[in-house]
mmCIF file with all atom_site columns, C-alpha atoms in Angstrom:
data_model
loop_
_atom_site.group_PDB
_atom_site.id
_atom_site.type_symbol
_atom_site.label_atom_id
_atom_site.label_alt_id
_atom_site.label_comp_id
_atom_site.label_asym_id
_atom_site.label_entity_id
_atom_site.label_seq_id
_atom_site.pdbx_PDB_ins_code
_atom_site.Cartn_x
_atom_site.Cartn_y
_atom_site.Cartn_z
_atom_site.occupancy
_atom_site.B_iso_or_equiv
_atom_site.pdbx_formal_charge
_atom_site.auth_seq_id
_atom_site.auth_comp_id
_atom_site.auth_asym_id
_atom_site.auth_atom_id
_atom_site.pdbx_PDB_model_num
ATOM 1   C CA . MET M 1 1   ? 0.000   0.000   0.000  1.00 0.00 ? 279 MET M CA 1
ATOM 2   C CA . HIS M 1 2   ? 1.094   3.609   -0.507 1.00 0.00 ? 280 HIS M CA 1
ATOM 3   C CA . SER M 1 3   ? 2.750   5.392   2.411  1.00 0.00 ? 281 SER M CA 1
ATOM 4   C CA . VAL M 1 4   ? 0.912   8.317   3.927  1.00 0.00 ? 282 VAL M CA 1
ATOM 5   C CA . SER M 1 5   ? 2.593   11.651  3.267  1.00 0.00 ? 283 SER M CA 1
ATOM 6   C CA . ASP M 1 6   ? 4.819   12.826  6.081  1.00 0.00 ? 284 ASP M CA 1
ATOM 7   C CA . GLN M 1 7   ? 4.572   16.531  5.316  1.00 0.00 ? 285 GLN M CA 1
ATOM 8   C CA . GLY M 1 8   ? 4.250   18.554  8.484  1.00 0.00 ? 286 GLY M CA 1
ATOM 9   C CA . SER M 1 9   ? 0.809   19.943  7.665  1.00 0.00 ? 287 SER M CA 1
ATOM 10  C CA . GLN M 1 10  ? -0.517  16.399  7.245  1.00 0.00 ? 288 GLN M CA 1
ATOM 11  C CA . GLN M 1 11  ? 1.049   14.792  10.313 1.00 0.00 ? 289 GLN M CA 1
ATOM 12  C CA . ALA M 1 12  ? -2.032  14.948  12.526 1.00 0.00 ? 290 ALA M CA 1
ATOM 13  C CA . PRO M 1 13  ? -4.497  13.729  9.874  1.00 0.00 ? 291 PRO M CA 1
ATOM 14  C CA . ALA M 1 14  ? -2.055  10.975  8.869  1.00 0.00 ? 292 ALA M CA 1
ATOM 15  C CA . THR M 1 15  ? -1.820  9.778   12.462 1.00 0.00 ? 293 THR M CA 1
ATOM 16  C CA . ALA M 1 16  ? -5.605  9.812   12.819 1.00 0.00 ? 294 ALA M CA 1
ATOM 17  C CA . VAL M 1 17  ? -6.057  7.847   9.601  1.00 0.00 ? 295 VAL M CA 1
ATOM 18  C CA . LEU M 1 18  ? -3.395  5.279   10.489 1.00 0.00 ? 296 LEU M CA 1
ATOM 19  C CA . SER M 1 19  ? -4.855  4.682   13.946 1.00 0.00 ? 297 SER M CA 1
ATOM 20  C CA . ARG M 1 20  ? -8.185  3.718   12.300 1.00 0.00 ? 298 ARG M CA 1
ATOM 21  C CA . HIS M 1 21  ? -6.542  1.289   9.855  1.00 0.00 ? 299 HIS M CA 1
ATOM 22  C CA . LEU M 1 22  ? -5.469  -2.310  10.489 1.00 0.00 ? 300 LEU M CA 1
ATOM 23  C CA . LEU M 1 23  ? -3.778  -4.776  8.160  1.00 0.00 ? 301 LEU M CA 1
ATOM 24  C CA . ILE M 1 24  ? -4.630  -8.459  8.660  1.00 0.00 ? 302 ILE M CA 1
ATOM 25  C CA . ARG M 1 25  ? -1.867  -10.803 7.505  1.00 0.00 ? 303 ARG M CA 1
ATOM 26  C CA . GLU M 1 26  ? -2.982  -14.430 7.075  1.00 0.00 ? 304 GLU M CA 1
ATOM 27  C CA . LEU M 1 27  ? 0.030   -16.733 7.239  1.00 0.00 ? 305 LEU M CA 1
ATOM 28  C CA . GLY M 1 28  ? -1.372  -20.266 7.433  1.00 0.00 ? 306 GLY M CA 1
ATOM 29  C CA . THR M 1 29  ? 1.104   -22.580 9.193  1.00 0.00 ? 307 THR M CA 1
ATOM 30  C CA . GLN M 1 30  ? 4.607   -21.198 9.686  1.00 0.00 ? 308 GLN M CA 1
ATOM 31  C CA . ASP M 1 31  ? 7.833   -22.138 11.455 1.00 0.00 ? 309 ASP M CA 1
ATOM 32  C CA . TYR M 1 32  ? 7.986   -20.340 14.805 1.00 0.00 ? 310 TYR M CA 1
ATOM 33  C CA . THR M 1 33  ? 11.532  -19.013 14.579 1.00 0.00 ? 311 THR M CA 1
ATOM 34  C CA . ALA M 1 34  ? 11.075  -17.644 11.056 1.00 0.00 ? 312 ALA M CA 1
ATOM 35  C CA . VAL M 1 35  ? 7.995   -15.666 12.093 1.00 0.00 ? 313 VAL M CA 1
ATOM 36  C CA . TRP M 1 36  ? 9.628   -14.461 15.315 1.00 0.00 ? 314 TRP M CA 1
ATOM 37  C CA . HIS M 1 37  ? 12.581  -13.056 13.367 1.00 0.00 ? 315 HIS M CA 1
ATOM 38  C CA . ALA M 1 38  ? 10.203  -11.480 10.843 1.00 0.00 ? 316 ALA M CA 1
ATOM 39  C CA . MET M 1 39  ? 8.346   -9.734  13.692 1.00 0.00 ? 317 MET M CA 1
ATOM 40  C CA . GLN M 1 40  ? 11.638  -8.376  15.017 1.00 0.00 ? 318 GLN M CA 1
ATOM 41  C CA . GLN M 1 41  ? 12.632  -7.083  11.583 1.00 0.00 ? 319 GLN M CA 1
ATOM 42  C CA . PHE M 1 42  ? 9.213   -5.555  10.968 1.00 0.00 ? 320 PHE M CA 1
ATOM 43  C CA . THR M 1 43  ? 9.333   -3.752  14.321 1.00 0.00 ? 321 THR M CA 1
ATOM 44  C CA . ASP M 1 44  ? 12.896  -2.508  13.815 1.00 0.00 ? 322 ASP M CA 1
ATOM 45  C CA . GLN M 1 45  ? 12.178  -1.208  10.300 1.00 0.00 ? 323 GLN M CA 1
ATOM 46  C CA . ARG M 1 46  ? 8.704   0.266   10.748 1.00 0.00 ? 324 ARG M CA 1
ATOM 47  C CA . ASP M 1 47  ? 8.263   4.028   10.941 1.00 0.00 ? 325 ASP M CA 1
ATOM 48  C CA . ALA M 1 48  ? 5.568   6.574   11.728 1.00 0.00 ? 326 ALA M CA 1
ATOM 49  C CA . ASN M 1 49  ? 3.774   5.795   8.450  1.00 0.00 ? 327 ASN M CA 1
ATOM 50  C CA . THR M 1 50  ? 3.681   1.998   8.873  1.00 0.00 ? 328 THR M CA 1
ATOM 51  C CA . PRO M 1 51  ? 0.156   0.619   9.389  1.00 0.00 ? 329 PRO M CA 1
ATOM 52  C CA . ASP M 1 52  ? -0.487  -1.578  12.408 1.00 0.00 ? 330 ASP M CA 1
ATOM 53  C CA . GLN M 1 53  ? -0.855  -5.280  11.665 1.00 0.00 ? 331 GLN M CA 1
ATOM 54  C CA . LEU M 1 54  ? -2.254  -8.515  13.078 1.00 0.00 ? 332 LEU M CA 1
ATOM 55  C CA . TRP M 1 55  ? -0.518  -11.702 11.931 1.00 0.00 ? 333 TRP M CA 1
ATOM 56  C CA . LEU M 1 56  ? -2.828  -14.742 12.099 1.00 0.00 ? 334 LEU M CA 1
ATOM 57  C CA . LEU M 1 57  ? -1.308  -18.211 11.912 1.00 0.00 ? 335 LEU M CA 1
ATOM 58  C CA . GLU M 1 58  ? -0.610  -21.635 13.401 1.00 0.00 ? 336 GLU M CA 1
ATOM 59  C CA . HIS M 1 59  ? 2.734   -23.210 14.288 1.00 0.00 ? 337 HIS M CA 1
ATOM 60  C CA . PRO M 1 60  ? 4.090   -26.754 14.106 1.00 0.00 ? 338 PRO M CA 1
ATOM 61  C CA . PRO M 1 61  ? 4.671   -28.141 17.644 1.00 0.00 ? 339 PRO M CA 1
ATOM 62  C CA . VAL M 1 62  ? 7.106   -25.983 19.642 1.00 0.00 ? 340 VAL M CA 1
ATOM 63  C CA . PHE M 1 63  ? 7.721   -24.922 23.235 1.00 0.00 ? 341 PHE M CA 1
ATOM 64  C CA . THR M 1 64  ? 8.676   -21.267 23.687 1.00 0.00 ? 342 THR M CA 1
ATOM 65  C CA . GLN M 1 65  ? 10.439  -19.990 26.779 1.00 0.00 ? 343 GLN M CA 1
ATOM 66  C CA . GLY M 1 66  ? 10.049  -16.294 27.614 1.00 0.00 ? 344 GLY M CA 1
ATOM 67  C CA . GLN M 1 67  ? 12.623  -14.017 29.174 1.00 0.00 ? 345 GLN M CA 1
ATOM 68  C CA . ALA M 1 68  ? 11.474  -14.919 32.674 1.00 0.00 ? 346 ALA M CA 1
ATOM 69  C CA . GLY M 1 69  ? 11.417  -18.620 31.798 1.00 0.00 ? 347 GLY M CA 1
ATOM 70  C CA . LYS M 1 70  ? 12.936  -21.060 34.257 1.00 0.00 ? 348 LYS M CA 1
ATOM 71  C CA . GLU M 1 71  ? 14.368  -24.389 33.183 1.00 0.00 ? 349 GLU M CA 1
ATOM 72  C CA . GLU M 1 72  ? 12.495  -26.285 35.905 1.00 0.00 ? 350 GLU M CA 1
ATOM 73  C CA . HIS M 1 73  ? 9.203   -25.545 34.139 1.00 0.00 ? 351 HIS M CA 1
ATOM 74  C CA . LEU M 1 74  ? 10.353  -27.665 31.166 1.00 0.00 ? 352 LEU M CA 1
ATOM 75  C CA . LEU M 1 75  ? 9.462   -31.049 32.595 1.00 0.00 ? 353 LEU M CA 1
ATOM 76  C CA . LEU M 1 76  ? 9.832   -33.411 29.645 1.00 0.00 ? 354 LEU M CA 1
ATOM 77  C CA . PRO M 1 77  ? 9.995   -31.606 26.291 1.00 0.00 ? 355 PRO M CA 1
ATOM 78  C CA . GLY M 1 78  ? 11.043  -34.790 24.485 1.00 0.00 ? 356 GLY M CA 1
ATOM 79  C CA . ASP M 1 79  ? 11.015  -34.466 20.709 1.00 0.00 ? 357 ASP M CA 1
ATOM 80  C CA . ILE M 1 80  ? 9.328   -31.036 20.666 1.00 0.00 ? 358 ILE M CA 1
ATOM 81  C CA . PRO M 1 81  ? 11.874  -28.231 20.175 1.00 0.00 ? 359 PRO M CA 1
ATOM 82  C CA . VAL M 1 82  ? 12.343  -25.498 22.764 1.00 0.00 ? 360 VAL M CA 1
ATOM 83  C CA . VAL M 1 83  ? 12.953  -21.934 21.545 1.00 0.00 ? 361 VAL M CA 1
ATOM 84  C CA . LYS M 1 84  ? 14.123  -19.212 23.950 1.00 0.00 ? 362 LYS M CA 1
ATOM 85  C CA . VAL M 1 85  ? 12.514  -15.943 22.889 1.00 0.00 ? 363 VAL M CA 1
ATOM 86  C CA . ASP M 1 86  ? 12.392  -12.255 23.786 1.00 0.00 ? 364 ASP M CA 1
ATOM 87  C CA . ARG M 1 87  ? 8.764   -12.028 24.941 1.00 0.00 ? 365 ARG M CA 1
ATOM 88  C CA . GLY M 1 88  ? 7.717   -11.718 28.532 1.00 0.00 ? 366 GLY M CA 1
ATOM 89  C CA . GLY M 1 89  ? 6.461   -14.672 30.533 1.00 0.00 ? 367 GLY M CA 1
ATOM 90  C CA . GLN M 1 90  ? 7.444   -18.268 31.128 1.00 0.00 ? 368 GLN M CA 1
ATOM 91  C CA . VAL M 1 91  ? 7.146   -21.397 28.976 1.00 0.00 ? 369 VAL M CA 1
ATOM 92  C CA . THR M 1 92  ? 4.188   -22.363 26.828 1.00 0.00 ? 370 THR M CA 1
ATOM 93  C CA . TYR M 1 93  ? 3.302   -24.662 23.942 1.00 0.00 ? 371 TYR M CA 1
ATOM 94  C CA . HIS M 1 94  ? 2.212   -23.835 20.410 1.00 0.00 ? 372 HIS M CA 1
ATOM 95  C CA . GLY M 1 95  ? 0.890   -26.350 17.914 1.00 0.00 ? 373 GLY M CA 1
ATOM 96  C CA . PRO M 1 96  ? -1.650  -27.054 15.176 1.00 0.00 ? 374 PRO M CA 1
ATOM 97  C CA . GLY M 1 97  ? -5.206  -26.112 16.092 1.00 0.00 ? 375 GLY M CA 1
ATOM 98  C CA . GLN M 1 98  ? -4.067  -23.153 18.208 1.00 0.00 ? 376 GLN M CA 1
ATOM 99  C CA . LEU M 1 99  ? -4.697  -19.685 16.768 1.00 0.00 ? 377 LEU M CA 1
ATOM 100 C CA . MET M 1 100 ? -1.722  -17.355 17.083 1.00 0.00 ? 378 MET M CA 1
ATOM 101 C CA . VAL M 1 101 ? -2.388  -13.635 16.774 1.00 0.00 ? 379 VAL M CA 1
ATOM 102 C CA . TYR M 1 102 ? 0.748   -11.521 16.667 1.00 0.00 ? 380 TYR M CA 1
ATOM 103 C CA . VAL M 1 103 ? -0.082  -7.933  17.563 1.00 0.00 ? 381 VAL M CA 1
ATOM 104 C CA . LEU M 1 104 ? 2.142   -5.394  15.790 1.00 0.00 ? 382 LEU M CA 1
ATOM 105 C CA . LEU M 1 105 ? 0.906   -2.041  17.050 1.00 0.00 ? 383 LEU M CA 1
ATOM 106 C CA . ASP M 1 106 ? 2.411   1.427   17.350 1.00 0.00 ? 384 ASP M CA 1
ATOM 107 C CA . LEU M 1 107 ? 1.513   1.955   20.993 1.00 0.00 ? 385 LEU M CA 1
ATOM 108 C CA . LYS M 1 108 ? 2.542   5.618   21.007 1.00 0.00 ? 386 LYS M CA 1
ATOM 109 C CA . ARG M 1 109 ? 0.259   6.374   18.073 1.00 0.00 ? 387 ARG M CA 1
ATOM 110 C CA . ARG M 1 110 ? -2.628  4.637   19.831 1.00 0.00 ? 388 ARG M CA 1
ATOM 111 C CA . ASN M 1 111 ? -1.812  6.130   23.263 1.00 0.00 ? 389 ASN M CA 1
ATOM 112 C CA . LEU M 1 112 ? -1.624  2.652   24.763 1.00 0.00 ? 390 LEU M CA 1
ATOM 113 C CA . GLY M 1 113 ? 0.574   1.569   27.649 1.00 0.00 ? 391 GLY M CA 1
ATOM 114 C CA . VAL M 1 114 ? 1.744   -2.012  28.031 1.00 0.00 ? 392 VAL M CA 1
ATOM 115 C CA . ARG M 1 115 ? -0.720  -2.767  30.829 1.00 0.00 ? 393 ARG M CA 1
ATOM 116 C CA . GLN M 1 116 ? -3.527  -1.254  28.733 1.00 0.00 ? 394 GLN M CA 1
ATOM 117 C CA . LEU M 1 117 ? -2.515  -3.462  25.803 1.00 0.00 ? 395 LEU M CA 1
ATOM 118 C CA . VAL M 1 118 ? -2.596  -6.595  27.967 1.00 0.00 ? 396 VAL M CA 1
ATOM 119 C CA . THR M 1 119 ? -6.079  -5.638  29.165 1.00 0.00 ? 397 THR M CA 1
ATOM 120 C CA . LEU M 1 120 ? -7.174  -4.963  25.574 1.00 0.00 ? 398 LEU M CA 1
ATOM 121 C CA . LEU M 1 121 ? -5.999  -8.408  24.437 1.00 0.00 ? 399 LEU M CA 1
ATOM 122 C CA . GLU M 1 122 ? -7.813  -10.056 27.325 1.00 0.00 ? 400 GLU M CA 1
ATOM 123 C CA . GLN M 1 123 ? -10.981 -8.117  26.488 1.00 0.00 ? 401 GLN M CA 1
ATOM 124 C CA . VAL M 1 124 ? -10.742 -9.171  22.828 1.00 0.00 ? 402 VAL M CA 1
ATOM 125 C CA . LEU M 1 125 ? -10.683 -12.815 23.900 1.00 0.00 ? 403 LEU M CA 1
ATOM 126 C CA . ILE M 1 126 ? -13.477 -12.428 26.442 1.00 0.00 ? 404 ILE M CA 1
ATOM 127 C CA . GLN M 1 127 ? -15.596 -10.614 23.844 1.00 0.00 ? 405 GLN M CA 1
ATOM 128 C CA . LEU M 1 128 ? -14.922 -13.407 21.343 1.00 0.00 ? 406 LEU M CA 1
ATOM 129 C CA . LEU M 1 129 ? -16.033 -16.146 23.747 1.00 0.00 ? 407 LEU M CA 1
ATOM 130 C CA . THR M 1 130 ? -19.037 -14.451 25.384 1.00 0.00 ? 408 THR M CA 1
ATOM 131 C CA . PRO M 1 131 ? -21.554 -15.008 22.516 1.00 0.00 ? 409 PRO M CA 1
ATOM 132 C CA . TYR M 1 132 ? -20.869 -18.743 22.803 1.00 0.00 ? 410 TYR M CA 1
ATOM 133 C CA . GLY M 1 133 ? -22.010 -18.728 26.433 1.00 0.00 ? 411 GLY M CA 1
ATOM 134 C CA . ILE M 1 134 ? -18.449 -19.138 27.731 1.00 0.00 ? 412 ILE M CA 1
ATOM 135 C CA . ASN M 1 135 ? -17.848 -17.215 30.957 1.00 0.00 ? 413 ASN M CA 1
ATOM 136 C CA . ALA M 1 136 ? -14.221 -16.237 30.336 1.00 0.00 ? 414 ALA M CA 1
ATOM 137 C CA . TYR M 1 137 ? -12.301 -13.845 32.586 1.00 0.00 ? 415 TYR M CA 1
ATOM 138 C CA . ALA M 1 138 ? -8.865  -12.350 33.206 1.00 0.00 ? 416 ALA M CA 1
ATOM 139 C CA . LYS M 1 139 ? -6.718  -12.491 36.330 1.00 0.00 ? 417 LYS M CA 1
ATOM 140 C CA . ALA M 1 140 ? -4.854  -9.455  37.630 1.00 0.00 ? 418 ALA M CA 1
ATOM 141 C CA . ASP M 1 141 ? -1.811  -11.483 38.690 1.00 0.00 ? 419 ASP M CA 1
ATOM 142 C CA . ALA M 1 142 ? -1.612  -13.934 35.774 1.00 0.00 ? 420 ALA M CA 1
ATOM 143 C CA . PRO M 1 143 ? -2.081  -12.558 32.227 1.00 0.00 ? 421 PRO M CA 1
ATOM 144 C CA . GLY M 1 144 ? -4.233  -14.665 29.948 1.00 0.00 ? 422 GLY M CA 1
ATOM 145 C CA . VAL M 1 145 ? -7.877  -15.702 29.769 1.00 0.00 ? 423 VAL M CA 1
ATOM 146 C CA . TYR M 1 146 ? -9.451  -18.363 31.958 1.00 0.00 ? 424 TYR M CA 1
ATOM 147 C CA . VAL M 1 147 ? -12.631 -20.424 32.239 1.00 0.00 ? 425 VAL M CA 1
ATOM 148 C CA . ASP M 1 148 ? -13.440 -22.134 35.562 1.00 0.00 ? 426 ASP M CA 1
ATOM 149 C CA . GLU M 1 149 ? -9.783  -21.778 36.667 1.00 0.00 ? 427 GLU M CA 1
ATOM 150 C CA . GLY M 1 150 ? -8.545  -23.462 33.480 1.00 0.00 ? 428 GLY M CA 1
ATOM 151 C CA . LYS M 1 151 ? -6.609  -21.481 30.877 1.00 0.00 ? 429 LYS M CA 1
ATOM 152 C CA . ILE M 1 152 ? -7.919  -21.140 27.339 1.00 0.00 ? 430 ILE M CA 1
ATOM 153 C CA . ALA M 1 153 ? -5.589  -18.411 26.018 1.00 0.00 ? 431 ALA M CA 1
ATOM 154 C CA . SER M 1 154 ? -2.072  -17.183 26.802 1.00 0.00 ? 432 SER M CA 1
ATOM 155 C CA . LEU M 1 155 ? -0.430  -13.788 26.311 1.00 0.00 ? 433 LEU M CA 1
ATOM 156 C CA . GLY M 1 156 ? 3.189   -12.797 25.787 1.00 0.00 ? 434 GLY M CA 1
ATOM 157 C CA . LEU M 1 157 ? 4.482   -9.449  24.539 1.00 0.00 ? 435 LEU M CA 1
ATOM 158 C CA . ARG M 1 158 ? 7.595   -7.466  23.754 1.00 0.00 ? 436 ARG M CA 1
ATOM 159 C CA . VAL M 1 159 ? 7.705   -3.711  23.210 1.00 0.00 ? 437 VAL M CA 1
ATOM 160 C CA . ARG M 1 160 ? 10.499  -2.079  21.226 1.00 0.00 ? 438 ARG M CA 1
ATOM 161 C CA . LYS M 1 161 ? 10.643  1.512   19.915 1.00 0.00 ? 439 LYS M CA 1
ATOM 162 C CA . GLY M 1 162 ? 7.185   2.047   21.384 1.00 0.00 ? 440 GLY M CA 1
ATOM 163 C CA . CYS M 1 163 ? 5.772   -0.787  19.252 1.00 0.00 ? 441 CYS M CA 1
ATOM 164 C CA . SER M 1 164 ? 4.499   -4.218  20.278 1.00 0.00 ? 442 SER M CA 1
ATOM 165 C CA . PHE M 1 165 ? 5.150   -7.657  18.865 1.00 0.00 ? 443 PHE M CA 1
ATOM 166 C CA . HIS M 1 166 ? 4.381   -11.251 19.895 1.00 0.00 ? 444 HIS M CA 1
ATOM 167 C CA . GLY M 1 167 ? 0.769   -11.482 21.104 1.00 0.00 ? 445 GLY M CA 1
ATOM 168 C CA . LEU M 1 168 ? -1.767  -14.145 22.059 1.00 0.00 ? 446 LEU M CA 1
ATOM 169 C CA . ALA M 1 169 ? -2.439  -17.854 21.617 1.00 0.00 ? 447 ALA M CA 1
ATOM 170 C CA . LEU M 1 170 ? -6.031  -19.163 21.681 1.00 0.00 ? 448 LEU M CA 1
ATOM 171 C CA . ASN M 1 171 ? -6.563  -22.910 22.039 1.00 0.00 ? 449 ASN M CA 1
ATOM 172 C CA . VAL M 1 172 ? -9.225  -23.818 19.472 1.00 0.00 ? 450 VAL M CA 1
ATOM 173 C CA . ASP M 1 173 ? -9.071  -27.494 18.426 1.00 0.00 ? 451 ASP M CA 1
ATOM 174 C CA . MET M 1 174 ? -5.701  -29.003 19.252 1.00 0.00 ? 452 MET M CA 1
ATOM 175 C CA . ASP M 1 175 ? -3.856  -31.808 20.987 1.00 0.00 ? 453 ASP M CA 1
ATOM 176 C CA . LEU M 1 176 ? -3.523  -30.472 24.530 1.00 0.00 ? 454 LEU M CA 1
ATOM 177 C CA . SER M 1 177 ? -1.294  -33.320 25.767 1.00 0.00 ? 455 SER M CA 1
ATOM 178 C CA . PRO M 1 178 ? 2.052   -31.495 25.165 1.00 0.00 ? 456 PRO M CA 1
ATOM 179 C CA . PHE M 1 179 ? 1.062   -29.008 27.860 1.00 0.00 ? 457 PHE M CA 1
ATOM 180 C CA . SER M 1 180 ? 1.559   -31.868 30.346 1.00 0.00 ? 458 SER M CA 1
ATOM 181 C CA . ARG M 1 181 ? 5.284   -31.838 29.473 1.00 0.00 ? 459 ARG M CA 1
ATOM 182 C CA . ILE M 1 182 ? 5.667   -28.347 30.988 1.00 0.00 ? 460 ILE M CA 1
ATOM 183 C CA . ASN M 1 183 ? 4.341   -26.178 33.777 1.00 0.00 ? 461 ASN M CA 1
ATOM 184 C CA . PRO M 1 184 ? 2.241   -23.930 31.525 1.00 0.00 ? 462 PRO M CA 1
ATOM 185 C CA . CYS M 1 185 ? 3.184   -20.283 32.051 1.00 0.00 ? 463 CYS M CA 1
ATOM 186 C CA . GLY M 1 186 ? 5.089   -21.414 35.140 1.00 0.00 ? 464 GLY M CA 1
ATOM 187 C CA . TYR M 1 187 ? 2.101   -22.916 36.965 1.00 0.00 ? 465 TYR M CA 1
ATOM 188 C CA . ALA M 1 188 ? 2.391   -26.565 37.936 1.00 0.00 ? 466 ALA M CA 1
ATOM 189 C CA . GLY M 1 189 ? -0.772  -28.499 37.163 1.00 0.00 ? 467 GLY M CA 1
ATOM 190 C CA . MET M 1 190 ? -2.441  -25.669 35.257 1.00 0.00 ? 468 MET M CA 1
ATOM 191 C CA . GLN M 1 191 ? -5.382  -27.137 33.340 1.00 0.00 ? 469 GLN M CA 1
ATOM 192 C CA . MET M 1 192 ? -5.413  -26.053 29.714 1.00 0.00 ? 470 MET M CA 1
ATOM 193 C CA . LEU M 1 193 ? -8.755  -25.778 27.917 1.00 0.00 ? 471 LEU M CA 1
ATOM 194 C CA . GLN M 1 194 ? -9.844  -25.296 24.310 1.00 0.00 ? 472 GLN M CA 1
ATOM 195 C CA . CYS M 1 195 ? -12.772 -23.756 22.475 1.00 0.00 ? 473 CYS M CA 1
ATOM 196 C CA . LYS M 1 196 ? -13.940 -26.975 20.821 1.00 0.00 ? 474 LYS M CA 1
ATOM 197 C CA . ASP M 1 197 ? -14.650 -28.670 24.163 1.00 0.00 ? 475 ASP M CA 1
ATOM 198 C CA . LEU M 1 198 ? -16.524 -25.659 25.583 1.00 0.00 ? 476 LEU M CA 1
ATOM 199 C CA . GLY M 1 199 ? -18.859 -24.963 22.675 1.00 0.00 ? 477 GLY M CA 1
ATOM 200 C CA . GLY M 1 200 ? -16.778 -22.057 21.377 1.00 0.00 ? 478 GLY M CA 1
ATOM 201 C CA . PRO M 1 201 ? -15.376 -21.613 17.869 1.00 0.00 ? 479 PRO M CA 1
ATOM 202 C CA . GLN M 1 202 ? -14.905 -25.082 16.404 1.00 0.00 ? 480 GLN M CA 1
ATOM 203 C CA . THR M 1 203 ? -12.312 -24.240 13.757 1.00 0.00 ? 481 THR M CA 1
ATOM 204 C CA . ILE M 1 204 ? -9.360  -21.913 13.288 1.00 0.00 ? 482 ILE M CA 1
ATOM 205 C CA . ALA M 1 205 ? -11.242 -20.215 10.428 1.00 0.00 ? 483 ALA M CA 1
ATOM 206 C CA . GLU M 1 206 ? -14.203 -19.429 12.672 1.00 0.00 ? 484 GLU M CA 1
ATOM 207 C CA . ALA M 1 207 ? -11.944 -18.163 15.459 1.00 0.00 ? 485 ALA M CA 1
ATOM 208 C CA . LYS M 1 208 ? -10.006 -15.959 13.036 1.00 0.00 ? 486 LYS M CA 1
ATOM 209 C CA . GLN M 1 209 ? -13.144 -14.332 11.687 1.00 0.00 ? 487 GLN M CA 1
ATOM 210 C CA . ARG M 1 210 ? -14.452 -13.618 15.162 1.00 0.00 ? 488 ARG M CA 1
ATOM 211 C CA . ILE M 1 211 ? -11.173 -12.343 16.590 1.00 0.00 ? 489 ILE M CA 1
ATOM 212 C CA . VAL M 1 212 ? -10.669 -9.868  13.748 1.00 0.00 ? 490 VAL M CA 1
ATOM 213 C CA . GLN M 1 213 ? -14.143 -8.469  14.459 1.00 0.00 ? 491 GLN M CA 1
ATOM 214 C CA . CYS M 1 214 ? -13.317 -8.137  18.150 1.00 0.00 ? 492 CYS M CA 1
ATOM 215 C CA . PHE M 1 215 ? -9.969  -6.432  17.493 1.00 0.00 ? 493 PHE M CA 1
ATOM 216 C CA . SER M 1 216 ? -11.669 -4.014  15.100 1.00 0.00 ? 494 SER M CA 1
ATOM 217 C CA . GLN M 1 217 ? -14.114 -2.991  17.807 1.00 0.00 ? 495 GLN M CA 1
ATOM 218 C CA . GLN M 1 218 ? -11.561 -2.783  20.630 1.00 0.00 ? 496 GLN M CA 1
ATOM 219 C CA . LEU M 1 219 ? -9.114  -0.739  18.521 1.00 0.00 ? 497 LEU M CA 1
ATOM 220 C CA . ASN M 1 220 ? -11.841 1.419   16.942 1.00 0.00 ? 498 ASN M CA 1
ATOM 221 C CA . VAL M 1 221 ? -10.756 0.414   13.446 1.00 0.00 ? 499 VAL M CA 1
ATOM 222 C CA . ALA M 1 222 ? -12.567 1.865   10.419 1.00 0.00 ? 500 ALA M CA 1
ATOM 223 C CA . THR M 1 223 ? -10.760 0.087   7.568  1.00 0.00 ? 501 THR M CA 1
ATOM 224 C CA . LEU M 1 224 ? -9.337  -3.430  7.340  1.00 0.00 ? 502 LEU M CA 1
ATOM 225 C CA . GLN M 1 225 ? -6.843  -4.554  4.729  1.00 0.00 ? 503 GLN M CA 1
ATOM 226 C CA . HIS M 1 226 ? -6.230  -8.289  4.186  1.00 0.00 ? 504 HIS M CA 1
ATOM 227 C CA . THR M 1 227 ? -3.081  -9.818  2.791  1.00 0.00 ? 505 THR M CA 1
ATOM 228 C CA . THR M 1 228 ? -1.069  -13.058 2.909  1.00 0.00 ? 506 THR M CA 1
ATOM 229 C CA . GLY M 1 229 ? 2.577   -14.048 3.122  1.00 0.00 ? 507 GLY M CA 1
ATOM 230 C CA . LEU M 1 230 ? 5.532   -12.715 5.077  1.00 0.00 ? 508 LEU M CA 1
ATOM 231 C CA . ASP M 1 231 ? 6.740   -10.344 2.382  1.00 0.00 ? 509 ASP M CA 1
ATOM 232 C CA . TRP M 1 232 ? 5.642   -7.310  4.362  1.00 0.00 ? 510 TRP M CA 1
ATOM 233 C CA . GLN M 1 233 ? 8.227   -5.025  2.714  1.00 0.00 ? 511 GLN M CA 1
ATOM 234 C CA . ASN M 1 234 ? 6.163   -5.092  -0.511 1.00 0.00 ? 512 ASN M CA 1
ATOM 235 C CA . ASP M 1 235 ? 2.671   -4.490  0.850  1.00 0.00 ? 513 ASP M CA 1
#
């Protein structure tokens, strides 16, 4: 897409327009490390005229260990690789049937603090699940979204240059057994839940459609642009 002019007289209107625009990047199934490095590069190279983006995808099986991650929470990773990453939080699992939403926002432009962003992500997930009759909620001391003390979605973020990357993981229809090989998010015995078993979205496609709607409302977005592939330099 064309960059917005950065002439001084147009700075304020450009900022207002960009804050109402969101690009949705559908990536299918992608290697975790490749997408992580792409998020870093995107964040390092973006500027004041770069539209905010959501990257929607699934990963092959992988454990990711955040900056606060402790080795003792990796109980028995076995044949599933472990990747140490630059997001906050402890260890979690990603795999097929789990919807990843990477949230690439200019927080300064949107006047969002990190705590406000965490709350916004939790509200997106709660809003997504509520129409299905799922009583989801957040916890002040443990980021993520829960149902009856079980965890259905995890959050992990990094902020650089006033911009966010990483994001959220919603369990939709997946093999939950690898979570038993770790202490999810650092909590021994944490029960992990998924949408399919609770009457929520039954497929990744359904969850994606709903979550984009919820993000649009929470971020007050007026225009959505959809694209595919990781070639973000040529949008």
